[in-house]
Amino acid sequence: MAKTKTAYVCNDCGAEFPRWQGQCTECGAWNTISEFKITAPSNSRSARNAGYAGAVQAQVQTLDKIDLQDVPRFSSGFKEFDRVLGGGIVPGSAILIGGSPGAGKSTLLLQTMCLLANQMNALYITGEESLQQVAMRAKRLGLPTDRLRMLAETSVETICSLAQQEKPGIMVIDSIQVMHVADVQSAPGSVSQVRETAAYLTRFAKQHHVAIFMVGHVTKDGTLAGPKVLEHCIDCSIMLEGSTDSRFRTLRGTKNRFGAVNELGVFGMTGHGLKEVSNPSAIFLNRAEEMSSGSVVMVIWEGTRPLLVEIQALVDYSQLANPRRVAVGLEQNRLAMLLAVLHRHGGLQMGDQDVFVNVVGGVKVAETSADLALLLALVSSFKNQALEQDLVVFGEVGLSGEIRPVPSGQERLKEAVKHGFKRAIVPIANAPKEGIEGMKIIGVKTLAEALEAI
Ligand code: TYD
Ligand code: MG
């Protein structure tokens, strides 16, 4: 007889408690604890014994003796997707694809699977849409449909036993929130179901060498349901981001056992599904002919490549007692800090002004290299003077008004030259001594020098 044990799990950090409480004592979050029913295997002793018996047959070996030929990665068919995965799909890996509804998760995976089905046995499990809906979409997108195996099912046990017969090399579960494991009593989509489902599928992936993509929806605050609960059992977690009213979608890894995180893949949503964008700088830089005040182009570093994006600022006299400070795509605190630096070391007082800044194209910048560009955008808007069309800027700004170097200066400058920029204001340590052909580089040490340069 299977025994059920009730535990209480924090959705944020995954800590377990014997009884419900309002605040998680591990991470301090409020109202994140929910009930979790665990069913212990009925004949646990014999199962454990079997486990030990199996373990005796396994052998210990040194790291260098492990055959690496076993795990060649295979391509998803999209270079951008492969890049985010760390160079391709690893057989037997469990990959979680998160995103808000309508981001294009199902579309991306359907496109990938239809193409991959030509080289391997591929199985697509849909729990959300009917088989007809998926078939209609594939037909509309003009995808090859004769090889992809389909299944509409939500029971994880049934899926896995069918998959055992089918022996797919790759499998998609769309989505993890509608799947359920019989042993767990709570409703599909609850923390306990999602956690058990992910663990079950991950075990299956490892045992049978199937790469499994699981689709996960994000909650209102932009996190995957029980993110920390899931993160320890899967191999990669990837987010597909982008608002439904923008054409562009970005794919970003948040955890990856097989490669670096923070790689960015860029896609465009077209009438024929997702198309990869191999030159993202070109799309984020789609600018008007005439430069207006408050707009500056900067070079940021995304994963392993430079990206040119435009940053805009609007500084205007405020009617409010507390002028507004709004930053979209940048950190609010960073903006406050830079305004203080500008006041102290640049002599520009914006205390009675509303300040809005925005990174064009919905790009999110977490890098300090955007500091100098942001400052110059603020100054340009404040003085209502447009900067030159062919100017790029990057550099970190310190609290004492000094301009600090950033990593990969040369590559950033080269990317800017490639896109036709002819002038650059950069930290002096980032300015190459021999110069770069076709570009006038102004190296600056302090904020005052940078203001002088524009
Ligand atoms: P979908 O892939 O179903 O999103 P998810 O599975 O992440 O919830 O849908 C993506 C959205 O993209 C949908 O709202 C319609 C749109 N879309 C296009 O613009 N072009 C297309 O070719 C397709 C298939 C979808
Ligand atoms: Mg979907």
Short mmCIF file of C-alpha atoms and ligand atoms in Angstrom, two decimals:
data_model
loop_
_atom_site.label_atom_id
_atom_site.label_comp_id
_atom_site.label_asym_id
_atom_site.label_seq_id
_atom_site.Cartn_x
_atom_site.Cartn_y
_atom_site.Cartn_z
CA MET A 1 0.00 0.00 0.00
CA ALA A 2 1.43 3.32 -1.03
CA LYS A 3 1.86 5.72 1.84
CA THR A 4 1.22 9.41 1.34
CA LYS A 5 3.20 11.98 3.19
CA THR A 6 2.26 15.64 3.21
CA ALA A 7 4.97 18.22 3.15
CA TYR A 8 4.82 21.96 2.63
CA VAL A 9 7.11 23.44 0.02
CA CYS A 10 8.17 27.01 -0.65
CA ASN A 11 7.51 27.87 -4.30
CA ASP A 12 10.44 30.24 -4.36
CA CYS A 13 13.32 28.38 -2.79
CA GLY A 14 11.99 24.83 -2.60
CA ALA A 15 12.51 24.49 1.15
CA GLU A 16 10.32 21.87 2.83
CA PHE A 17 8.40 22.24 6.08
CA PRO A 18 6.35 19.79 8.14
CA ARG A 19 3.45 22.23 8.48
CA TRP A 20 2.09 25.30 6.75
CA GLN A 21 3.41 28.70 7.71
CA GLY A 22 2.91 32.19 6.34
CA GLN A 23 6.55 33.02 5.78
CA CYS A 24 9.31 30.79 4.49
CA THR A 25 12.00 30.76 7.16
CA GLU A 26 14.64 29.84 4.55
CA CYS A 27 14.25 32.65 2.04
CA GLY A 28 11.95 35.01 3.93
CA ALA A 29 9.27 35.13 1.21
CA TRP A 30 5.63 35.51 2.30
CA ASN A 31 2.75 33.35 1.11
CA THR A 32 4.85 31.07 -1.03
CA ILE A 33 4.31 27.84 0.87
CA SER A 34 1.92 25.29 -0.53
CA GLU A 35 0.95 21.72 0.20
CA PHE A 36 2.88 18.94 -1.44
CA LYS A 37 1.87 15.29 -1.33
CA ILE A 38 4.60 12.73 -1.69
CA THR A 39 3.76 9.10 -2.25
CA ALA A 40 6.49 6.76 -1.14
CA PRO A 41 6.97 3.71 -3.38
CA SER A 42 4.92 0.84 -1.89
CA ASN A 43 7.65 -1.81 -1.68
CA SER A 44 10.39 0.57 -0.80
CA ARG A 45 12.66 -2.01 0.79
CA SER A 46 12.81 -4.30 -2.22
CA ALA A 47 13.19 -1.27 -4.48
CA ARG A 48 16.12 -0.09 -2.39
CA ASN A 49 17.69 -3.50 -2.47
CA ALA A 50 17.30 -3.62 -6.23
CA GLY A 51 19.00 -0.25 -6.33
CA TYR A 52 21.99 -1.54 -4.40
CA ALA A 53 22.16 -4.67 -6.54
CA GLY A 54 22.24 -2.44 -9.60
CA ALA A 55 24.91 -0.28 -8.05
CA VAL A 56 27.22 -3.26 -7.62
CA GLN A 57 27.27 -3.76 -11.37
CA ALA A 58 28.24 -0.16 -11.98
CA GLN A 59 31.91 0.67 -11.92
CA VAL A 60 34.05 3.50 -10.69
CA GLN A 61 36.41 5.02 -13.24
CA THR A 62 38.66 8.00 -13.63
CA LEU A 63 37.42 11.09 -15.43
CA ASP A 64 39.75 10.72 -18.41
CA LYS A 65 38.51 7.19 -19.18
CA ILE A 66 34.98 8.39 -19.83
CA ASP A 67 34.09 8.04 -23.48
CA LEU A 68 33.17 11.46 -24.81
CA GLN A 69 32.27 10.07 -28.22
CA ASP A 70 29.02 8.97 -26.65
CA VAL A 71 27.51 12.39 -26.44
CA PRO A 72 27.74 14.30 -29.69
CA ARG A 73 25.39 17.24 -29.65
CA PHE A 74 22.93 17.61 -32.46
CA SER A 75 21.73 20.83 -33.98
CA SER A 76 18.20 22.11 -33.48
CA GLY A 77 18.27 23.54 -36.98
CA PHE A 78 18.41 27.09 -35.63
CA LYS A 79 21.85 28.61 -35.06
CA GLU A 80 20.44 31.03 -32.51
CA PHE A 81 18.76 28.24 -30.56
CA ASP A 82 21.94 26.13 -30.62
CA ARG A 83 23.97 29.04 -29.33
CA VAL A 84 21.72 29.48 -26.31
CA LEU A 85 21.86 25.74 -25.65
CA GLY A 86 25.65 25.94 -25.60
CA GLY A 87 26.26 24.52 -29.08
CA GLY A 88 23.39 22.14 -29.74
CA ILE A 89 21.11 19.67 -28.01
CA VAL A 90 22.76 17.11 -25.74
CA PRO A 91 21.12 13.66 -25.95
CA GLY A 92 19.45 12.69 -22.70
CA SER A 93 19.13 16.24 -21.44
CA ALA A 94 16.04 17.79 -19.88
CA ILE A 95 15.43 21.32 -21.12
CA LEU A 96 12.79 23.67 -19.81
CA ILE A 97 11.49 26.40 -22.13
CA GLY A 98 9.70 29.13 -20.26
CA GLY A 99 7.79 32.14 -21.51
CA SER A 100 4.54 34.01 -21.26
CA PRO A 101 1.54 32.77 -23.27
CA GLY A 102 1.84 33.75 -26.92
CA ALA A 103 5.60 34.15 -26.77
CA GLY A 104 5.94 31.41 -29.38
CA LYS A 105 7.18 28.41 -27.39
CA SER A 106 4.91 25.95 -29.18
CA THR A 107 5.75 27.50 -32.54
CA LEU A 108 9.50 27.33 -31.95
CA LEU A 109 9.38 23.72 -30.80
CA LEU A 110 7.04 22.63 -33.58
CA GLN A 111 9.38 24.13 -36.18
CA THR A 112 12.40 22.51 -34.53
CA MET A 113 10.74 19.11 -34.23
CA CYS A 114 9.38 18.96 -37.79
CA LEU A 115 12.88 19.59 -39.12
CA LEU A 116 14.60 17.26 -36.65
CA ALA A 117 12.15 14.47 -37.47
CA ASN A 118 14.00 14.03 -40.75
CA GLN A 119 17.14 12.86 -38.97
CA MET A 120 15.80 11.09 -35.90
CA ASN A 121 12.73 9.69 -34.25
CA ALA A 122 10.90 12.70 -32.83
CA LEU A 123 7.80 12.68 -30.63
CA TYR A 124 5.67 15.74 -29.89
CA ILE A 125 3.26 15.48 -26.98
CA THR A 126 0.59 18.10 -26.79
CA GLY A 127 -1.53 18.48 -23.71
CA GLU A 128 -2.81 21.97 -24.41
CA GLU A 129 -3.76 22.02 -28.05
CA SER A 130 -5.61 19.33 -29.97
CA LEU A 131 -3.80 17.31 -32.63
CA GLN A 132 -5.85 19.13 -35.29
CA GLN A 133 -4.70 22.51 -34.03
CA VAL A 134 -1.06 21.50 -34.15
CA ALA A 135 -1.50 19.93 -37.59
CA MET A 136 -3.18 23.08 -38.89
CA ARG A 137 -0.36 25.24 -37.63
CA ALA A 138 2.29 22.98 -39.14
CA LYS A 139 0.47 23.04 -42.47
CA ARG A 140 0.15 26.82 -42.42
CA LEU A 141 3.86 27.17 -41.65
CA GLY A 142 4.68 24.85 -44.56
CA LEU A 143 6.63 22.42 -42.37
CA PRO A 144 7.37 18.83 -43.38
CA THR A 145 4.82 16.81 -41.41
CA ASP A 146 5.26 13.24 -42.61
CA ARG A 147 7.88 12.19 -40.06
CA LEU A 148 6.92 13.85 -36.78
CA ARG A 149 5.09 11.50 -34.39
CA MET A 150 2.30 13.14 -32.40
CA LEU A 151 0.47 12.28 -29.21
CA ALA A 152 -2.25 14.11 -27.29
CA GLU A 153 -1.92 12.99 -23.68
CA THR A 154 -1.52 14.44 -20.21
CA SER A 155 -0.66 11.43 -18.07
CA VAL A 156 3.08 11.25 -17.59
CA GLU A 157 3.07 7.50 -16.95
CA THR A 158 1.22 6.83 -20.23
CA ILE A 159 3.54 9.18 -22.11
CA CYS A 160 6.65 7.48 -20.77
CA SER A 161 5.42 3.94 -21.41
CA LEU A 162 4.45 4.90 -24.97
CA ALA A 163 7.78 6.63 -25.44
CA GLN A 164 9.52 3.46 -24.31
CA GLN A 165 7.98 1.65 -27.28
CA GLU A 166 8.47 4.54 -29.70
CA LYS A 167 12.10 5.11 -28.69
CA PRO A 168 12.32 8.77 -29.72
CA GLY A 169 15.64 10.60 -29.74
CA ILE A 170 13.87 13.83 -28.90
CA MET A 171 10.58 14.59 -27.25
CA VAL A 172 8.52 17.73 -26.53
CA ILE A 173 6.12 18.05 -23.60
CA ASP A 174 3.71 20.95 -24.19
CA SER A 175 3.22 21.95 -21.43
CA ILE A 176 4.41 20.79 -18.04
CA GLN A 177 1.55 22.63 -16.31
CA VAL A 178 -1.12 20.35 -17.78
CA MET A 179 0.70 17.07 -17.13
CA HIS A 180 0.01 14.91 -14.11
CA VAL A 181 1.53 12.00 -12.28
CA ALA A 182 -0.97 9.52 -10.80
CA ASP A 183 0.85 9.27 -7.45
CA VAL A 184 0.41 12.94 -6.66
CA GLN A 185 -3.06 13.98 -5.57
CA SER A 186 -3.06 17.71 -6.23
CA ALA A 187 -4.30 19.33 -9.44
CA PRO A 188 -2.16 19.68 -12.58
CA GLY A 189 -0.18 22.90 -12.50
CA SER A 190 0.29 22.86 -8.71
CA VAL A 191 3.81 22.91 -7.35
CA SER A 192 3.73 19.26 -6.35
CA GLN A 193 2.51 18.10 -9.77
CA VAL A 194 4.95 20.26 -11.70
CA ARG A 195 7.84 19.16 -9.51
CA GLU A 196 7.01 15.46 -9.74
CA THR A 197 6.33 15.66 -13.48
CA ALA A 198 9.65 17.36 -14.13
CA ALA A 199 11.51 14.85 -11.96
CA TYR A 200 9.77 11.90 -13.63
CA LEU A 201 10.52 13.16 -17.12
CA THR A 202 14.11 14.03 -16.26
CA ARG A 203 14.67 10.49 -14.96
CA PHE A 204 13.16 9.16 -18.15
CA ALA A 205 15.41 11.38 -20.26
CA LYS A 206 18.56 10.12 -18.51
CA GLN A 207 17.56 6.45 -18.51
CA HIS A 208 16.50 6.31 -22.13
CA HIS A 209 18.84 8.89 -23.64
CA VAL A 210 16.03 11.08 -24.93
CA ALA A 211 16.41 14.83 -25.06
CA ILE A 212 13.22 16.25 -23.60
CA PHE A 213 11.95 19.79 -24.07
CA MET A 214 9.38 20.81 -21.48
CA VAL A 215 7.30 23.91 -22.02
CA GLY A 216 6.61 25.91 -18.88
CA HIS A 217 4.40 28.96 -18.53
CA VAL A 218 5.49 31.89 -16.46
CA THR A 219 3.41 33.34 -13.68
CA LYS A 220 2.27 36.95 -13.45
CA ASP A 221 5.50 38.14 -11.90
CA GLY A 222 7.50 36.60 -14.73
CA THR A 223 8.87 33.51 -13.03
CA LEU A 224 8.33 29.89 -13.93
CA ALA A 225 5.92 28.11 -11.63
CA GLY A 226 8.09 27.05 -8.74
CA PRO A 227 11.34 27.97 -10.49
CA LYS A 228 13.71 26.92 -7.77
CA VAL A 229 11.74 23.75 -7.25
CA LEU A 230 12.35 22.82 -10.86
CA GLU A 231 15.80 24.17 -11.43
CA HIS A 232 17.76 21.55 -9.56
CA CYS A 233 16.35 18.63 -11.54
CA ILE A 234 16.51 19.93 -15.11
CA ASP A 235 19.68 20.51 -17.13
CA CYS A 236 18.85 23.74 -18.92
CA SER A 237 16.31 26.42 -18.37
CA ILE A 238 15.65 28.79 -21.24
CA MET A 239 13.31 31.75 -21.40
CA LEU A 240 11.60 32.93 -24.56
CA GLU A 241 10.88 36.59 -24.02
CA GLY A 242 9.25 39.38 -25.97
CA SER A 243 5.88 41.06 -25.80
CA THR A 244 3.21 39.86 -28.19
CA ASP A 245 2.94 43.31 -29.78
CA SER A 246 6.62 43.32 -30.72
CA ARG A 247 7.90 41.29 -33.62
CA PHE A 248 11.06 40.20 -31.87
CA ARG A 249 11.62 37.36 -29.46
CA THR A 250 14.75 36.73 -27.47
CA LEU A 251 15.87 33.39 -26.16
CA ARG A 252 18.04 33.45 -23.06
CA GLY A 253 19.47 30.70 -20.88
CA THR A 254 19.10 31.04 -17.11
CA LYS A 255 20.70 27.72 -16.28
CA ASN A 256 22.76 25.47 -18.50
CA ARG A 257 24.76 22.42 -17.50
CA PHE A 258 26.30 22.22 -20.97
CA GLY A 259 27.30 25.76 -21.74
CA ALA A 260 27.37 29.37 -20.70
CA VAL A 261 24.27 31.22 -19.61
CA ASN A 262 23.46 34.75 -20.71
CA GLU A 263 23.78 33.86 -24.37
CA LEU A 264 21.15 35.68 -26.33
CA GLY A 265 19.37 34.26 -29.35
CA VAL A 266 17.19 36.59 -31.38
CA PHE A 267 14.17 35.59 -33.45
CA GLY A 268 11.57 37.48 -35.40
CA MET A 269 7.93 36.34 -35.36
CA THR A 270 6.66 36.44 -38.92
CA GLY A 271 3.57 35.20 -40.71
CA HIS A 272 5.49 31.99 -41.32
CA GLY A 273 6.57 31.26 -37.77
CA LEU A 274 9.80 32.21 -36.08
CA LYS A 275 12.76 33.24 -38.19
CA GLU A 276 16.19 33.61 -36.68
CA VAL A 277 17.88 36.96 -36.81
CA SER A 278 21.56 36.46 -37.47
CA ASN A 279 22.47 40.14 -37.28
CA PRO A 280 20.55 41.46 -34.28
CA SER A 281 22.38 44.80 -34.20
CA ALA A 282 20.76 45.68 -37.50
CA ILE A 283 17.23 45.27 -36.16
CA PHE A 284 17.69 47.08 -32.89
CA LEU A 285 19.25 49.95 -34.79
CA ASN A 286 16.39 50.61 -37.15
CA ARG A 287 16.59 54.37 -36.73
CA ALA A 288 15.14 57.45 -38.28
CA GLU A 289 17.37 59.31 -40.74
CA GLU A 290 17.53 62.43 -38.63
CA MET A 291 18.91 61.97 -35.11
CA SER A 292 16.83 63.57 -32.39
CA SER A 293 18.02 64.76 -29.01
CA GLY A 294 18.33 62.24 -26.20
CA SER A 295 19.24 59.33 -28.43
CA VAL A 296 22.61 57.54 -28.27
CA VAL A 297 23.80 54.25 -29.76
CA MET A 298 25.77 52.01 -27.41
CA VAL A 299 27.54 48.70 -27.76
CA ILE A 300 26.58 46.17 -25.11
CA TRP A 301 27.95 42.66 -24.66
CA GLU A 302 25.49 39.78 -24.82
CA GLY A 303 26.95 36.39 -23.95
CA THR A 304 29.74 36.05 -26.50
CA ARG A 305 28.94 38.82 -28.91
CA PRO A 306 28.54 42.57 -29.11
CA LEU A 307 25.15 44.10 -29.77
CA LEU A 308 24.43 47.64 -30.89
CA VAL A 309 21.36 49.15 -29.31
CA GLU A 310 19.91 52.60 -29.07
CA ILE A 311 19.20 54.20 -25.73
CA GLN A 312 16.79 57.11 -25.43
CA ALA A 313 16.31 59.65 -22.70
CA LEU A 314 13.70 62.31 -22.19
CA VAL A 315 14.41 65.00 -19.63
CA ASP A 316 11.62 67.49 -19.18
CA TYR A 317 10.51 70.06 -16.60
CA SER A 318 8.33 68.40 -13.96
CA GLN A 319 5.03 69.65 -12.60
CA LEU A 320 5.26 67.25 -9.69
CA ALA A 321 6.72 67.78 -6.25
CA ASN A 322 8.62 64.52 -6.69
CA PRO A 323 9.86 64.43 -10.28
CA ARG A 324 9.60 61.06 -11.96
CA ARG A 325 12.48 58.72 -12.66
CA VAL A 326 11.46 55.98 -15.02
CA ALA A 327 13.89 53.43 -16.50
CA VAL A 328 12.72 50.81 -18.99
CA GLY A 329 15.24 48.10 -19.85
CA LEU A 330 17.73 49.45 -17.30
CA GLU A 331 18.05 49.39 -13.57
CA GLN A 332 16.26 52.19 -11.76
CA ASN A 333 19.00 52.46 -9.11
CA ARG A 334 21.65 52.86 -11.74
CA LEU A 335 19.73 55.80 -13.20
CA ALA A 336 19.49 57.49 -9.80
CA MET A 337 23.21 56.98 -9.25
CA LEU A 338 24.15 58.38 -12.64
CA LEU A 339 21.98 61.44 -12.11
CA ALA A 340 23.86 62.09 -8.88
CA VAL A 341 27.22 61.71 -10.64
CA LEU A 342 26.06 64.05 -13.37
CA HIS A 343 25.11 66.66 -10.78
CA ARG A 344 28.27 66.42 -8.72
CA HIS A 345 30.88 65.95 -11.45
CA GLY A 346 29.16 67.33 -14.53
CA GLY A 347 27.51 70.30 -12.88
CA LEU A 348 24.13 69.50 -14.40
CA GLN A 349 21.17 69.75 -12.06
CA MET A 350 18.12 67.70 -13.01
CA GLY A 351 16.39 67.70 -9.64
CA ASP A 352 13.33 69.53 -10.97
CA GLN A 353 13.08 67.45 -14.13
CA ASP A 354 11.17 64.29 -15.00
CA VAL A 355 13.62 61.73 -16.38
CA PHE A 356 12.56 58.84 -18.63
CA VAL A 357 15.00 56.43 -20.20
CA ASN A 358 14.28 53.54 -22.51
CA VAL A 359 16.34 50.92 -24.32
CA VAL A 360 14.86 50.57 -27.79
CA GLY A 361 13.50 47.22 -28.98
CA GLY A 362 12.67 45.85 -25.54
CA VAL A 363 16.30 44.88 -24.84
CA LYS A 364 17.21 44.54 -21.18
CA VAL A 365 20.63 45.84 -20.22
CA ALA A 366 22.23 44.67 -17.01
CA GLU A 367 25.74 45.76 -17.97
CA THR A 368 27.64 48.72 -16.60
CA SER A 369 28.97 49.52 -20.07
CA ALA A 370 25.69 51.33 -20.73
CA ASP A 371 26.48 54.01 -18.11
CA LEU A 372 28.30 56.48 -20.32
CA ALA A 373 25.78 56.18 -23.14
CA LEU A 374 22.96 56.77 -20.68
CA LEU A 375 24.67 59.85 -19.27
CA LEU A 376 25.26 61.35 -22.68
CA ALA A 377 21.66 60.60 -23.68
CA LEU A 378 20.49 62.47 -20.56
CA VAL A 379 22.71 65.45 -21.34
CA SER A 380 21.64 65.49 -24.98
CA SER A 381 17.96 65.55 -24.02
CA PHE A 382 18.48 68.10 -21.25
CA LYS A 383 20.23 70.50 -23.62
CA ASN A 384 17.93 69.52 -26.48
CA GLN A 385 20.87 68.95 -28.79
CA ALA A 386 21.08 65.88 -30.99
CA LEU A 387 24.35 63.96 -31.08
CA GLU A 388 25.99 62.90 -34.34
CA GLN A 389 24.37 60.12 -36.31
CA ASP A 390 27.58 58.10 -36.59
CA LEU A 391 28.60 58.12 -32.91
CA VAL A 392 28.74 55.09 -30.61
CA VAL A 393 29.42 55.18 -26.90
CA PHE A 394 30.23 52.70 -24.15
CA GLY A 395 31.96 52.76 -20.79
CA GLU A 396 31.33 52.41 -17.08
CA VAL A 397 30.97 55.51 -14.93
CA GLY A 398 32.38 55.50 -11.40
CA LEU A 399 31.04 57.45 -8.44
CA SER A 400 33.88 59.97 -8.61
CA GLY A 401 33.12 60.76 -12.23
CA GLU A 402 35.86 58.59 -13.71
CA ILE A 403 35.21 56.55 -16.84
CA ARG A 404 36.22 52.93 -16.34
CA PRO A 405 37.10 50.39 -19.02
CA VAL A 406 34.79 47.51 -19.90
CA PRO A 407 35.66 44.01 -21.22
CA SER A 408 36.02 43.28 -24.96
CA GLY A 409 36.50 46.90 -26.05
CA GLN A 410 38.09 45.98 -29.40
CA GLU A 411 35.29 43.65 -30.42
CA ARG A 412 32.70 46.25 -29.55
CA LEU A 413 34.44 48.85 -31.67
CA LYS A 414 34.79 46.42 -34.58
CA GLU A 415 31.07 45.65 -34.45
CA ALA A 416 30.35 49.39 -34.57
CA VAL A 417 32.61 49.87 -37.60
CA LYS A 418 30.82 47.01 -39.34
CA HIS A 419 27.57 48.92 -38.99
CA GLY A 420 28.98 52.11 -40.41
CA PHE A 421 29.76 54.11 -37.27
CA LYS A 422 32.64 56.54 -37.65
CA ARG A 423 33.13 58.05 -34.20
CA ALA A 424 33.34 56.49 -30.77
CA ILE A 425 33.58 57.86 -27.24
CA VAL A 426 35.04 55.13 -25.05
CA PRO A 427 37.10 54.74 -21.86
CA ILE A 428 40.72 55.60 -22.60
CA ALA A 429 41.88 52.10 -21.64
CA ASN A 430 39.53 50.64 -24.25
CA ALA A 431 40.83 52.82 -27.08
CA PRO A 432 43.30 50.71 -29.12
CA LYS A 433 46.69 52.42 -29.52
CA GLU A 434 46.99 51.63 -33.21
CA GLY A 435 43.42 52.79 -33.79
CA ILE A 436 40.77 51.13 -35.90
CA GLU A 437 40.48 51.82 -39.58
CA GLY A 438 37.56 54.03 -40.55
CA MET A 439 36.84 55.14 -37.01
CA LYS A 440 37.80 58.17 -34.96
CA ILE A 441 38.12 56.98 -31.39
CA ILE A 442 38.01 59.46 -28.54
CA GLY A 443 39.35 57.95 -25.32
CA VAL A 444 38.09 59.67 -22.19
CA LYS A 445 39.19 59.44 -18.56
CA THR A 446 36.60 61.52 -16.78
CA LEU A 447 33.03 62.62 -17.17
CA ALA A 448 34.19 66.16 -17.88
CA GLU A 449 36.25 64.94 -20.85
CA ALA A 450 33.29 62.99 -22.18
CA LEU A 451 31.04 66.05 -21.95
CA GLU A 452 33.74 68.05 -23.66
CA ALA A 453 33.88 65.48 -26.49
CA ILE A 454 30.24 65.95 -27.39
P1 TYD B 1 2.35 30.01 -29.55
O1 TYD B 1 3.54 29.42 -30.22
O2 TYD B 1 1.14 29.15 -29.45
O3 TYD B 1 2.79 30.57 -28.14
P2 TYD B 1 3.01 29.80 -26.77
O4 TYD B 1 3.04 28.35 -27.05
O5 TYD B 1 4.30 30.35 -26.27
O6 TYD B 1 1.89 30.20 -25.88
O7 TYD B 1 1.87 31.33 -30.31
C1 TYD B 1 2.67 32.36 -30.65
C2 TYD B 1 1.96 33.59 -31.10
O8 TYD B 1 2.58 34.00 -32.30
C3 TYD B 1 0.49 33.48 -31.40
O9 TYD B 1 -0.19 34.41 -30.57
C4 TYD B 1 0.31 33.87 -32.83
C5 TYD B 1 1.65 34.31 -33.29
N1 TYD B 1 2.08 33.67 -34.54
C6 TYD B 1 2.49 34.45 -35.60
O10 TYD B 1 2.50 35.68 -35.54
N2 TYD B 1 2.92 33.83 -36.75
C7 TYD B 1 2.94 32.49 -36.89
O11 TYD B 1 3.33 31.98 -37.93
C8 TYD B 1 2.50 31.70 -35.76
C9 TYD B 1 2.51 30.20 -35.83
C10 TYD B 1 2.11 32.32 -34.61
MG MG B 2 1.72 26.84 -26.51
#
